[in-house]
Amino acid sequence: MTGALTSDAIIRAWEVGARRSPLDRAMAVLWAAEDGDAADLPLAERDRRLLAVRDATFGSYLTSVARCPDCGEMVEVTLAAGELACLLVAPGVDEVEVGGRAVSVRPLTSRDLAAAAGALEAEVPGILRTRLTGAVELPPEEAGRIDALIEEREAAGELNCELACVECGTEWSEHLDVAAHVWAEVDAAARRLLREVAEVAAAFGWPETAIMAMSETRRAAYLDIARGDA
């Protein structure tokens, strides 16, 4: 299981990902967790590992909010990271018969999405199909069948929450963007840490490196002293 992010790792992930795309931010979190090269993981496996990092770092339960599409009321839902991770199943390599020959279709990865980033919307299916099938030339009707397979498989690997509004009774499904949710928590934690370091530094004159090297318990104790709470 992927381990927790230390305070220093949270800051490193934040520094790397703060000015980058959402795709890069997911990679930054896993890089800071020393999870190897995650760019070639199937997206469902990437999200499963992000949830493991989130569970180990911030706790087992995450809270998400969504706006009711009918009355606009905010609906809050609490989810267990471990249970969500169990629902994420990465697809394997599918063999599809096309024109009497077998074509292998591998899972979509972050590297594939990066390769298609910036392309025109109409070009994206072709870029992904070429990468996932190994640049196999296909007739237009067969290409469409492969595109539909890719879309269907990736949709099956996403997380969707069934929600109900207590105000108006509306029920709807909401996509849970794991990478965006985990990044939001890393971003908030990094900014909180930096504020705490600034307070301790201002009170005692110590450099950032010395404060960040402290255990969380010790740093919190000095923070209480700086605030006059100890």
PDB file of N, CA, C and O in Angstrom, residues 6 19 65 69 90 117 134 164 166 195:
ATOM      1  N   THR A   6       4.648  12.784   3.998  1.00  0.00           N
ATOM      2  CA  THR A   6       5.160  13.577   5.107  1.00  0.00           C
ATOM      3  C   THR A   6       4.890  15.050   4.827  1.00  0.00           C
ATOM      4  O   THR A   6       4.497  15.430   3.719  1.00  0.00           O
ATOM      5  N   ARG A  19       1.480  24.979 -10.460  1.00  0.00           N
ATOM      6  CA  ARG A  19       1.311  25.733 -11.708  1.00  0.00           C
ATOM      7  C   ARG A  19       1.154  24.816 -12.927  1.00  0.00           C
ATOM      8  O   ARG A  19       1.339  25.261 -14.067  1.00  0.00           O
ATOM      9  N   VAL A  65     -18.855  17.680  -1.908  1.00  0.00           N
ATOM     10  CA  VAL A  65     -20.107  18.423  -2.000  1.00  0.00           C
ATOM     11  C   VAL A  65     -20.491  18.598  -3.466  1.00  0.00           C
ATOM     12  O   VAL A  65     -19.627  18.651  -4.346  1.00  0.00           O
ATOM     13  N   PRO A  69     -28.989  19.841  -9.109  1.00  0.00           N
ATOM     14  CA  PRO A  69     -29.244  20.441 -10.424  1.00  0.00           C
ATOM     15  C   PRO A  69     -30.610  21.104 -10.542  1.00  0.00           C
ATOM     16  O   PRO A  69     -30.826  21.899 -11.461  1.00  0.00           O
ATOM     17  N   ALA A  90      -8.889  -1.674 -12.963  1.00  0.00           N
ATOM     18  CA  ALA A  90      -8.268  -1.304 -14.233  1.00  0.00           C
ATOM     19  C   ALA A  90      -8.542  -2.375 -15.285  1.00  0.00           C
ATOM     20  O   ALA A  90      -8.436  -3.570 -15.002  1.00  0.00           O
ATOM     21  N   ALA A 117      -3.342  15.969 -25.164  1.00  0.00           N
ATOM     22  CA  ALA A 117      -3.640  17.306 -24.636  1.00  0.00           C
ATOM     23  C   ALA A 117      -3.299  18.368 -25.679  1.00  0.00           C
ATOM     24  O   ALA A 117      -2.253  18.333 -26.316  1.00  0.00           O
ATOM     25  N   GLY A 134      -1.338   0.396 -30.881  1.00  0.00           N
ATOM     26  CA  GLY A 134      -0.026   0.236 -31.494  1.00  0.00           C
ATOM     27  C   GLY A 134       0.025   0.702 -32.929  1.00  0.00           C
ATOM     28  O   GLY A 134       0.704   0.098 -33.767  1.00  0.00           O
ATOM     29  N   ALA A 164     -28.935  12.336  -3.581  1.00  0.00           N
ATOM     30  CA  ALA A 164     -30.334  12.726  -3.427  1.00  0.00           C
ATOM     31  C   ALA A 164     -30.393  14.009  -2.619  1.00  0.00           C
ATOM     32  O   ALA A 164     -29.736  14.135  -1.582  1.00  0.00           O
ATOM     33  N   VAL A 166     -32.040  16.515  -0.104  1.00  0.00           N
ATOM     34  CA  VAL A 166     -33.002  16.422   0.994  1.00  0.00           C
ATOM     35  C   VAL A 166     -34.050  17.530   0.904  1.00  0.00           C
ATOM     36  O   VAL A 166     -35.118  17.438   1.525  1.00  0.00           O
ATOM     37  N   ARG A 195       1.760  28.441   6.288  1.00  0.00           N
ATOM     38  CA  ARG A 195       1.341  29.469   7.258  1.00  0.00           C
ATOM     39  C   ARG A 195       1.907  29.156   8.648  1.00  0.00           C
ATOM     40  O   ARG A 195       2.359  30.059   9.366  1.00  0.00           O
TER      41      ARG A 195
END
